[in-house]
Amino acid sequence: MKYFSTNHQAPDATLREAVERGLAPDRGLYMPEKIKALPPSFYEHIDEMTFQEMSFEVAKAFFGDDVDEQSLKQIVDETLAFETPVVPVERGIYALELFHGPTLAFKDVGARFMARLLQYFIKKDRRSNNRVNVLVATSGDTGSAVANGFLGVDGIHVYVLYPKGKVSKIQESQFTTLGQNITALEVDGVFDDCQALVKSAFMDSELNQHMALTSANSINVARFLPQAFYYFNAYAQLKRSGQLCFAKDGKSNLVVCVPSGNFGNITAGLFAARMGLPIKHFIASNNANDVFYNYLQTGAYQPKPSKQTLANAMDVGDPSNFARILSLYNNSWERIKADISGATYPDSRIRETMRACYTSTDYVLDPHGACGYQALKEQLGNDEVGVFLETAHPAKFKEKVDDILGIDIVIPQRLQNFMKGKKQSVETDSSFDSFKSFLMQE
Ligand SMILES: *Cc1c(COP(=O)(O)O)cnc(C)c1O
């Protein structure tokens, strides 16, 4: 399968090229040239399949031309060695809990899938002994998922850039204590500085001649596409429990609400729908960063600097996957509006929602999931069933959640284990010269 760039100024790429580059040479995002619908028999029997079985069918539709079946099956099985349960919260509203992976982040699936796919390509091509270097800027969650997903993978080295003193202790321990092929760079600056360093590195020709660089943010097709698996699994679980009904046109009454930042997760959901998954409607829920919300209202896309909020993994002022959504809908604002509605909430509203939900249902939302839950409360019709993606374990934001709800959440053992390791990081200032000279010696 070929991949084209959303900017249409670069040649089509193979899957391997798209994964090893991250961004296309014209700064566009890679899109698969075809989105294959899965056959009716797949949807009839989806509720009899395991998460791994249904995901393998989805993975084959995208990657089946480029990866042999046996290897692809192994990649899928290793990536999805945990569950993403649909949990009832109140009448008609369910949480799809995506935080049961190794670092308790939904980004675990994409990160692990990408690591194993890259490893497959490197092994297949024995002539090449060039190391692939993954750069990732993080405000917390992405760094931990990527570092753990790539840990110990031969032929790949990961550099995690994070802002000194601005990442929670738990998150910092998840990527600074690993060693092996993971280097943590502690940047004296803010998250935007880390992201700017990564962007400059991709544009520096001397550095790119010195080492092969790619990105593990959701611009990378191998990071974002596997997130489609979640939507099939949510649908299968609800179908199995008899919660869904169907209109004559085959659409179900299922509304899916996605707390969104860079819009990688929801874009994967839109791909699932294009493959025939009968989702009636999507809601993209945002914190105070309302660029997409405003686009839905006005048709004008106006990126802004990001604002810091309680749901900090969604603090994005220029969502990178917006280009993919435009491409998927041929730039039609009308068609985008017809499939996706928006929501935006200030921190005060996120706090109120967390308290109200806990009081009435006992369910502990994290600040990201709270945006998803609230949008369903406001927008769900009487005959509809709503699922919001609960993207983070509330213990990851323990201080905030304890404070807002007046509780003392238990930190899962898996998270505690990270905190026992010894921190190793390389300190650097936020100038590109320092970063580049460090990489030139690697
Ligand atoms: C990354 C992240 C998001 C946003 O996902 P996008 O794919 O960037 O839209 C939401 N919640 C949490 C907890 C995250 O880590």
mmCIF file with all atom_site columns, N, CA, C and O in Angstrom, residues 270-307:
data_model
loop_
_atom_site.group_PDB
_atom_site.id
_atom_site.type_symbol
_atom_site.label_atom_id
_atom_site.label_alt_id
_atom_site.label_comp_id
_atom_site.label_asym_id
_atom_site.label_entity_id
_atom_site.label_seq_id
_atom_site.pdbx_PDB_ins_code
_atom_site.Cartn_x
_atom_site.Cartn_y
_atom_site.Cartn_z
_atom_site.occupancy
_atom_site.B_iso_or_equiv
_atom_site.pdbx_formal_charge
_atom_site.auth_seq_id
_atom_site.auth_comp_id
_atom_site.auth_asym_id
_atom_site.auth_atom_id
_atom_site.pdbx_PDB_model_num
ATOM 1   N N  . LEU A 1 270 ? -12.287 7.787  13.089 1.00 0.00 ? 270 LEU A N  1
ATOM 2   C CA . LEU A 1 270 ? -12.906 8.131  11.806 1.00 0.00 ? 270 LEU A CA 1
ATOM 3   C C  . LEU A 1 270 ? -12.500 7.121  10.727 1.00 0.00 ? 270 LEU A C  1
ATOM 4   O O  . LEU A 1 270 ? -13.300 6.758  9.865  1.00 0.00 ? 270 LEU A O  1
ATOM 5   N N  . PHE A 1 271 ? -11.271 6.649  10.812 1.00 0.00 ? 271 PHE A N  1
ATOM 6   C CA . PHE A 1 271 ? -10.826 5.590  9.890  1.00 0.00 ? 271 PHE A CA 1
ATOM 7   C C  . PHE A 1 271 ? -11.644 4.315  10.122 1.00 0.00 ? 271 PHE A C  1
ATOM 8   O O  . PHE A 1 271 ? -12.053 3.652  9.175  1.00 0.00 ? 271 PHE A O  1
ATOM 9   N N  . ALA A 1 272 ? -11.870 3.985  11.395 1.00 0.00 ? 272 ALA A N  1
ATOM 10  C CA . ALA A 1 272 ? -12.662 2.785  11.713 1.00 0.00 ? 272 ALA A CA 1
ATOM 11  C C  . ALA A 1 272 ? -14.052 2.900  11.091 1.00 0.00 ? 272 ALA A C  1
ATOM 12  O O  . ALA A 1 272 ? -14.575 1.951  10.508 1.00 0.00 ? 272 ALA A O  1
ATOM 13  N N  . ALA A 1 273 ? -14.640 4.087  11.210 1.00 0.00 ? 273 ALA A N  1
ATOM 14  C CA . ALA A 1 273 ? -15.974 4.298  10.639 1.00 0.00 ? 273 ALA A CA 1
ATOM 15  C C  . ALA A 1 273 ? -15.935 4.129  9.110  1.00 0.00 ? 273 ALA A C  1
ATOM 16  O O  . ALA A 1 273 ? -16.841 3.547  8.516  1.00 0.00 ? 273 ALA A O  1
ATOM 17  N N  . ARG A 1 274 ? -14.867 4.622  8.488  1.00 0.00 ? 274 ARG A N  1
ATOM 18  C CA . ARG A 1 274 ? -14.724 4.462  7.026  1.00 0.00 ? 274 ARG A CA 1
ATOM 19  C C  . ARG A 1 274 ? -14.585 2.992  6.624  1.00 0.00 ? 274 ARG A C  1
ATOM 20  O O  . ARG A 1 274 ? -14.879 2.604  5.499  1.00 0.00 ? 274 ARG A O  1
ATOM 21  N N  . MET A 1 275 ? -14.109 2.182  7.562  1.00 0.00 ? 275 MET A N  1
ATOM 22  C CA . MET A 1 275 ? -13.982 0.747  7.281  1.00 0.00 ? 275 MET A CA 1
ATOM 23  C C  . MET A 1 275 ? -15.312 0.030  7.498  1.00 0.00 ? 275 MET A C  1
ATOM 24  O O  . MET A 1 275 ? -15.376 -1.198 7.425  1.00 0.00 ? 275 MET A O  1
ATOM 25  N N  . GLY A 1 276 ? -16.345 0.800  7.803  1.00 0.00 ? 276 GLY A N  1
ATOM 26  C CA . GLY A 1 276 ? -17.678 0.228  7.928  1.00 0.00 ? 276 GLY A CA 1
ATOM 27  C C  . GLY A 1 276 ? -18.170 0.054  9.355  1.00 0.00 ? 276 GLY A C  1
ATOM 28  O O  . GLY A 1 276 ? -19.282 -0.425 9.568  1.00 0.00 ? 276 GLY A O  1
ATOM 29  N N  . LEU A 1 277 ? -17.363 0.434  10.338 1.00 0.00 ? 277 LEU A N  1
ATOM 30  C CA . LEU A 1 277 ? -17.826 0.294  11.724 1.00 0.00 ? 277 LEU A CA 1
ATOM 31  C C  . LEU A 1 277 ? -19.003 1.248  11.925 1.00 0.00 ? 277 LEU A C  1
ATOM 32  O O  . LEU A 1 277 ? -18.867 2.457  11.735 1.00 0.00 ? 277 LEU A O  1
ATOM 33  N N  . PRO A 1 278 ? -20.193 0.700  12.295 1.00 0.00 ? 278 PRO A N  1
ATOM 34  C CA . PRO A 1 278 ? -21.397 1.545  12.271 1.00 0.00 ? 278 PRO A CA 1
ATOM 35  C C  . PRO A 1 278 ? -21.530 2.467  13.487 1.00 0.00 ? 278 PRO A C  1
ATOM 36  O O  . PRO A 1 278 ? -22.372 2.259  14.342 1.00 0.00 ? 278 PRO A O  1
ATOM 37  N N  . ILE A 1 279 ? -20.701 3.491  13.527 1.00 0.00 ? 279 ILE A N  1
ATOM 38  C CA . ILE A 1 279 ? -20.811 4.504  14.585 1.00 0.00 ? 279 ILE A CA 1
ATOM 39  C C  . ILE A 1 279 ? -21.677 5.633  14.043 1.00 0.00 ? 279 ILE A C  1
ATOM 40  O O  . ILE A 1 279 ? -21.500 6.076  12.909 1.00 0.00 ? 279 ILE A O  1
ATOM 41  N N  . LYS A 1 280 ? -22.643 6.071  14.850 1.00 0.00 ? 280 LYS A N  1
ATOM 42  C CA . LYS A 1 280 ? -23.594 7.073  14.358 1.00 0.00 ? 280 LYS A CA 1
ATOM 43  C C  . LYS A 1 280 ? -22.956 8.456  14.285 1.00 0.00 ? 280 LYS A C  1
ATOM 44  O O  . LYS A 1 280 ? -23.164 9.208  13.336 1.00 0.00 ? 280 LYS A O  1
ATOM 45  N N  . HIS A 1 281 ? -22.171 8.785  15.306 1.00 0.00 ? 281 HIS A N  1
ATOM 46  C CA . HIS A 1 281 ? -21.682 10.159 15.406 1.00 0.00 ? 281 HIS A CA 1
ATOM 47  C C  . HIS A 1 281 ? -20.467 10.223 16.327 1.00 0.00 ? 281 HIS A C  1
ATOM 48  O O  . HIS A 1 281 ? -20.343 9.413  17.244 1.00 0.00 ? 281 HIS A O  1
ATOM 49  N N  . PHE A 1 282 ? -19.588 11.189 16.083 1.00 0.00 ? 282 PHE A N  1
ATOM 50  C CA . PHE A 1 282 ? -18.433 11.415 16.954 1.00 0.00 ? 282 PHE A CA 1
ATOM 51  C C  . PHE A 1 282 ? -18.553 12.777 17.639 1.00 0.00 ? 282 PHE A C  1
ATOM 52  O O  . PHE A 1 282 ? -19.092 13.726 17.051 1.00 0.00 ? 282 PHE A O  1
ATOM 53  N N  . ILE A 1 283 ? -18.023 12.833 18.842 1.00 0.00 ? 283 ILE A N  1
ATOM 54  C CA . ILE A 1 283 ? -17.861 14.134 19.500 1.00 0.00 ? 283 ILE A CA 1
ATOM 55  C C  . ILE A 1 283 ? -16.375 14.294 19.826 1.00 0.00 ? 283 ILE A C  1
ATOM 56  O O  . ILE A 1 283 ? -15.773 13.399 20.421 1.00 0.00 ? 283 ILE A O  1
ATOM 57  N N  . ALA A 1 284 ? -15.792 15.424 19.411 1.00 0.00 ? 284 ALA A N  1
ATOM 58  C CA . ALA A 1 284 ? -14.419 15.745 19.805 1.00 0.00 ? 284 ALA A CA 1
ATOM 59  C C  . ALA A 1 284 ? -14.511 16.699 20.977 1.00 0.00 ? 284 ALA A C  1
ATOM 60  O O  . ALA A 1 284 ? -14.998 17.827 20.832 1.00 0.00 ? 284 ALA A O  1
ATOM 61  N N  . SER A 1 285 ? -14.097 16.234 22.145 1.00 0.00 ? 285 SER A N  1
ATOM 62  C CA . SER A 1 285 ? -14.217 17.085 23.319 1.00 0.00 ? 285 SER A CA 1
ATOM 63  C C  . SER A 1 285 ? -12.865 17.692 23.659 1.00 0.00 ? 285 SER A C  1
ATOM 64  O O  . SER A 1 285 ? -11.851 16.995 23.706 1.00 0.00 ? 285 SER A O  1
ATOM 65  N N  . ASN A 1 286 ? -12.871 19.000 23.888 1.00 0.00 ? 286 ASN A N  1
ATOM 66  C CA . ASN A 1 286 ? -11.619 19.714 24.180 1.00 0.00 ? 286 ASN A CA 1
ATOM 67  C C  . ASN A 1 286 ? -11.667 20.392 25.550 1.00 0.00 ? 286 ASN A C  1
ATOM 68  O O  . ASN A 1 286 ? -12.741 20.693 26.063 1.00 0.00 ? 286 ASN A O  1
ATOM 69  N N  . ASN A 1 287 ? -10.498 20.637 26.096 1.00 0.00 ? 287 ASN A N  1
ATOM 70  C CA . ASN A 1 287 ? -10.395 21.519 27.253 1.00 0.00 ? 287 ASN A CA 1
ATOM 71  C C  . ASN A 1 287 ? -10.470 22.965 26.730 1.00 0.00 ? 287 ASN A C  1
ATOM 72  O O  . ASN A 1 287 ? -11.067 23.205 25.690 1.00 0.00 ? 287 ASN A O  1
ATOM 73  N N  . ALA A 1 288 ? -9.821  23.896 27.416 1.00 0.00 ? 288 ALA A N  1
ATOM 74  C CA . ALA A 1 288 ? -9.930  25.307 26.997 1.00 0.00 ? 288 ALA A CA 1
ATOM 75  C C  . ALA A 1 288 ? -9.246  25.580 25.654 1.00 0.00 ? 288 ALA A C  1
ATOM 76  O O  . ALA A 1 288 ? -9.395  26.665 25.091 1.00 0.00 ? 288 ALA A O  1
ATOM 77  N N  . ASN A 1 289 ? -8.520  24.612 25.139 1.00 0.00 ? 289 ASN A N  1
ATOM 78  C CA . ASN A 1 289 ? -7.891  24.776 23.824 1.00 0.00 ? 289 ASN A CA 1
ATOM 79  C C  . ASN A 1 289 ? -8.930  24.453 22.753 1.00 0.00 ? 289 ASN A C  1
ATOM 80  O O  . ASN A 1 289 ? -9.195  23.293 22.455 1.00 0.00 ? 289 ASN A O  1
ATOM 81  N N  . ASP A 1 290 ? -9.519  25.525 22.201 1.00 0.00 ? 290 ASP A N  1
ATOM 82  C CA . ASP A 1 290 ? -10.779 25.378 21.464 1.00 0.00 ? 290 ASP A CA 1
ATOM 83  C C  . ASP A 1 290 ? -10.663 25.597 19.951 1.00 0.00 ? 290 ASP A C  1
ATOM 84  O O  . ASP A 1 290 ? -11.635 25.979 19.295 1.00 0.00 ? 290 ASP A O  1
ATOM 85  N N  . VAL A 1 291 ? -9.491  25.348 19.396 1.00 0.00 ? 291 VAL A N  1
ATOM 86  C CA . VAL A 1 291 ? -9.279  25.639 17.976 1.00 0.00 ? 291 VAL A CA 1
ATOM 87  C C  . VAL A 1 291 ? -10.214 24.804 17.075 1.00 0.00 ? 291 VAL A C  1
ATOM 88  O O  . VAL A 1 291 ? -10.829 25.329 16.146 1.00 0.00 ? 291 VAL A O  1
ATOM 89  N N  . PHE A 1 292 ? -10.341 23.523 17.387 1.00 0.00 ? 292 PHE A N  1
ATOM 90  C CA . PHE A 1 292 ? -11.207 22.665 16.560 1.00 0.00 ? 292 PHE A CA 1
ATOM 91  C C  . PHE A 1 292 ? -12.676 23.012 16.788 1.00 0.00 ? 292 PHE A C  1
ATOM 92  O O  . PHE A 1 292 ? -13.471 23.060 15.843 1.00 0.00 ? 292 PHE A O  1
ATOM 93  N N  . TYR A 1 293 ? -13.040 23.266 18.031 1.00 0.00 ? 293 TYR A N  1
ATOM 94  C CA . TYR A 1 293 ? -14.408 23.669 18.350 1.00 0.00 ? 293 TYR A CA 1
ATOM 95  C C  . TYR A 1 293 ? -14.790 24.899 17.521 1.00 0.00 ? 293 TYR A C  1
ATOM 96  O O  . TYR A 1 293 ? -15.851 24.949 16.897 1.00 0.00 ? 293 TYR A O  1
ATOM 97  N N  . ASN A 1 294 ? -13.891 25.885 17.490 1.00 0.00 ? 294 ASN A N  1
ATOM 98  C CA . ASN A 1 294 ? -14.174 27.110 16.725 1.00 0.00 ? 294 ASN A CA 1
ATOM 99  C C  . ASN A 1 294 ? -14.264 26.829 15.231 1.00 0.00 ? 294 ASN A C  1
ATOM 100 O O  . ASN A 1 294 ? -15.064 27.431 14.533 1.00 0.00 ? 294 ASN A O  1
ATOM 101 N N  . TYR A 1 295 ? -13.432 25.903 14.774 1.00 0.00 ? 295 TYR A N  1
ATOM 102 C CA . TYR A 1 295 ? -13.502 25.529 13.361 1.00 0.00 ? 295 TYR A CA 1
ATOM 103 C C  . TYR A 1 295 ? -14.899 24.979 13.029 1.00 0.00 ? 295 TYR A C  1
ATOM 104 O O  . TYR A 1 295 ? -15.499 25.337 12.005 1.00 0.00 ? 295 TYR A O  1
ATOM 105 N N  . LEU A 1 296 ? -15.428 24.114 13.900 1.00 0.00 ? 296 LEU A N  1
ATOM 106 C CA . LEU A 1 296 ? -16.755 23.552 13.643 1.00 0.00 ? 296 LEU A CA 1
ATOM 107 C C  . LEU A 1 296 ? -17.822 24.651 13.599 1.00 0.00 ? 296 LEU A C  1
ATOM 108 O O  . LEU A 1 296 ? -18.752 24.590 12.805 1.00 0.00 ? 296 LEU A O  1
ATOM 109 N N  . GLN A 1 297 ? -17.666 25.666 14.455 1.00 0.00 ? 297 GLN A N  1
ATOM 110 C CA . GLN A 1 297 ? -18.663 26.734 14.487 1.00 0.00 ? 297 GLN A CA 1
ATOM 111 C C  . GLN A 1 297 ? -18.567 27.646 13.265 1.00 0.00 ? 297 GLN A C  1
ATOM 112 O O  . GLN A 1 297 ? -19.581 28.089 12.736 1.00 0.00 ? 297 GLN A O  1
ATOM 113 N N  . THR A 1 298 ? -17.337 27.943 12.829 1.00 0.00 ? 298 THR A N  1
ATOM 114 C CA . THR A 1 298 ? -17.156 29.022 11.849 1.00 0.00 ? 298 THR A CA 1
ATOM 115 C C  . THR A 1 298 ? -16.642 28.560 10.488 1.00 0.00 ? 298 THR A C  1
ATOM 116 O O  . THR A 1 298 ? -16.728 29.314 9.519  1.00 0.00 ? 298 THR A O  1
ATOM 117 N N  . GLY A 1 299 ? -16.027 27.395 10.425 1.00 0.00 ? 299 GLY A N  1
ATOM 118 C CA . GLY A 1 299 ? -15.411 26.959 9.165  1.00 0.00 ? 299 GLY A CA 1
ATOM 119 C C  . GLY A 1 299 ? -14.005 27.508 8.979  1.00 0.00 ? 299 GLY A C  1
ATOM 120 O O  . GLY A 1 299 ? -13.341 27.184 8.004  1.00 0.00 ? 299 GLY A O  1
ATOM 121 N N  . ALA A 1 300 ? -13.550 28.349 9.922  1.00 0.00 ? 300 ALA A N  1
ATOM 122 C CA . ALA A 1 300 ? -12.191 28.903 9.801  1.00 0.00 ? 300 ALA A CA 1
ATOM 123 C C  . ALA A 1 300 ? -11.286 28.215 10.820 1.00 0.00 ? 300 ALA A C  1
ATOM 124 O O  . ALA A 1 300 ? -11.641 28.100 12.000 1.00 0.00 ? 300 ALA A O  1
ATOM 125 N N  . TYR A 1 301 ? -10.125 27.743 10.350 1.00 0.00 ? 301 TYR A N  1
ATOM 126 C CA . TYR A 1 301 ? -9.171  27.078 11.250 1.00 0.00 ? 301 TYR A CA 1
ATOM 127 C C  . TYR A 1 301 ? -8.090  28.083 11.640 1.00 0.00 ? 301 TYR A C  1
ATOM 128 O O  . TYR A 1 301 ? -7.321  28.527 10.802 1.00 0.00 ? 301 TYR A O  1
ATOM 129 N N  . GLN A 1 302 ? -8.094  28.454 12.919 1.00 0.00 ? 302 GLN A N  1
ATOM 130 C CA . GLN A 1 302 ? -7.135  29.454 13.378 1.00 0.00 ? 302 GLN A CA 1
ATOM 131 C C  . GLN A 1 302 ? -6.333  28.953 14.567 1.00 0.00 ? 302 GLN A C  1
ATOM 132 O O  . GLN A 1 302 ? -6.772  29.069 15.713 1.00 0.00 ? 302 GLN A O  1
ATOM 133 N N  . PRO A 1 303 ? -5.146  28.338 14.286 1.00 0.00 ? 303 PRO A N  1
ATOM 134 C CA . PRO A 1 303 ? -4.315  27.841 15.385 1.00 0.00 ? 303 PRO A CA 1
ATOM 135 C C  . PRO A 1 303 ? -3.886  28.959 16.316 1.00 0.00 ? 303 PRO A C  1
ATOM 136 O O  . PRO A 1 303 ? -3.763  30.114 15.898 1.00 0.00 ? 303 PRO A O  1
ATOM 137 N N  . LYS A 1 304 ? -3.707  28.618 17.595 1.00 0.00 ? 304 LYS A N  1
ATOM 138 C CA . LYS A 1 304 ? -3.254  29.599 18.583 1.00 0.00 ? 304 LYS A CA 1
ATOM 139 C C  . LYS A 1 304 ? -2.218  28.925 19.478 1.00 0.00 ? 304 LYS A C  1
ATOM 140 O O  . LYS A 1 304 ? -2.134  27.694 19.499 1.00 0.00 ? 304 LYS A O  1
ATOM 141 N N  . PRO A 1 305 ? -1.483  29.698 20.251 1.00 0.00 ? 305 PRO A N  1
ATOM 142 C CA . PRO A 1 305 ? -0.586  29.073 21.233 1.00 0.00 ? 305 PRO A CA 1
ATOM 143 C C  . PRO A 1 305 ? -1.418  28.254 22.233 1.00 0.00 ? 305 PRO A C  1
ATOM 144 O O  . PRO A 1 305 ? -2.559  28.624 22.515 1.00 0.00 ? 305 PRO A O  1
ATOM 145 N N  . SER A 1 306 ? -0.841  27.149 22.737 1.00 0.00 ? 306 SER A N  1
ATOM 146 C CA . SER A 1 306 ? -1.636  26.315 23.645 1.00 0.00 ? 306 SER A CA 1
ATOM 147 C C  . SER A 1 306 ? -1.761  26.967 25.014 1.00 0.00 ? 306 SER A C  1
ATOM 148 O O  . SER A 1 306 ? -0.906  27.734 25.438 1.00 0.00 ? 306 SER A O  1
ATOM 149 N N  . LYS A 1 307 ? -2.885  26.656 25.685 1.00 0.00 ? 307 LYS A N  1
ATOM 150 C CA . LYS A 1 307 ? -3.104  27.123 27.056 1.00 0.00 ? 307 LYS A CA 1
ATOM 151 C C  . LYS A 1 307 ? -2.897  25.950 28.001 1.00 0.00 ? 307 LYS A C  1
ATOM 152 O O  . LYS A 1 307 ? -3.326  24.844 27.712 1.00 0.00 ? 307 LYS A O  1
#
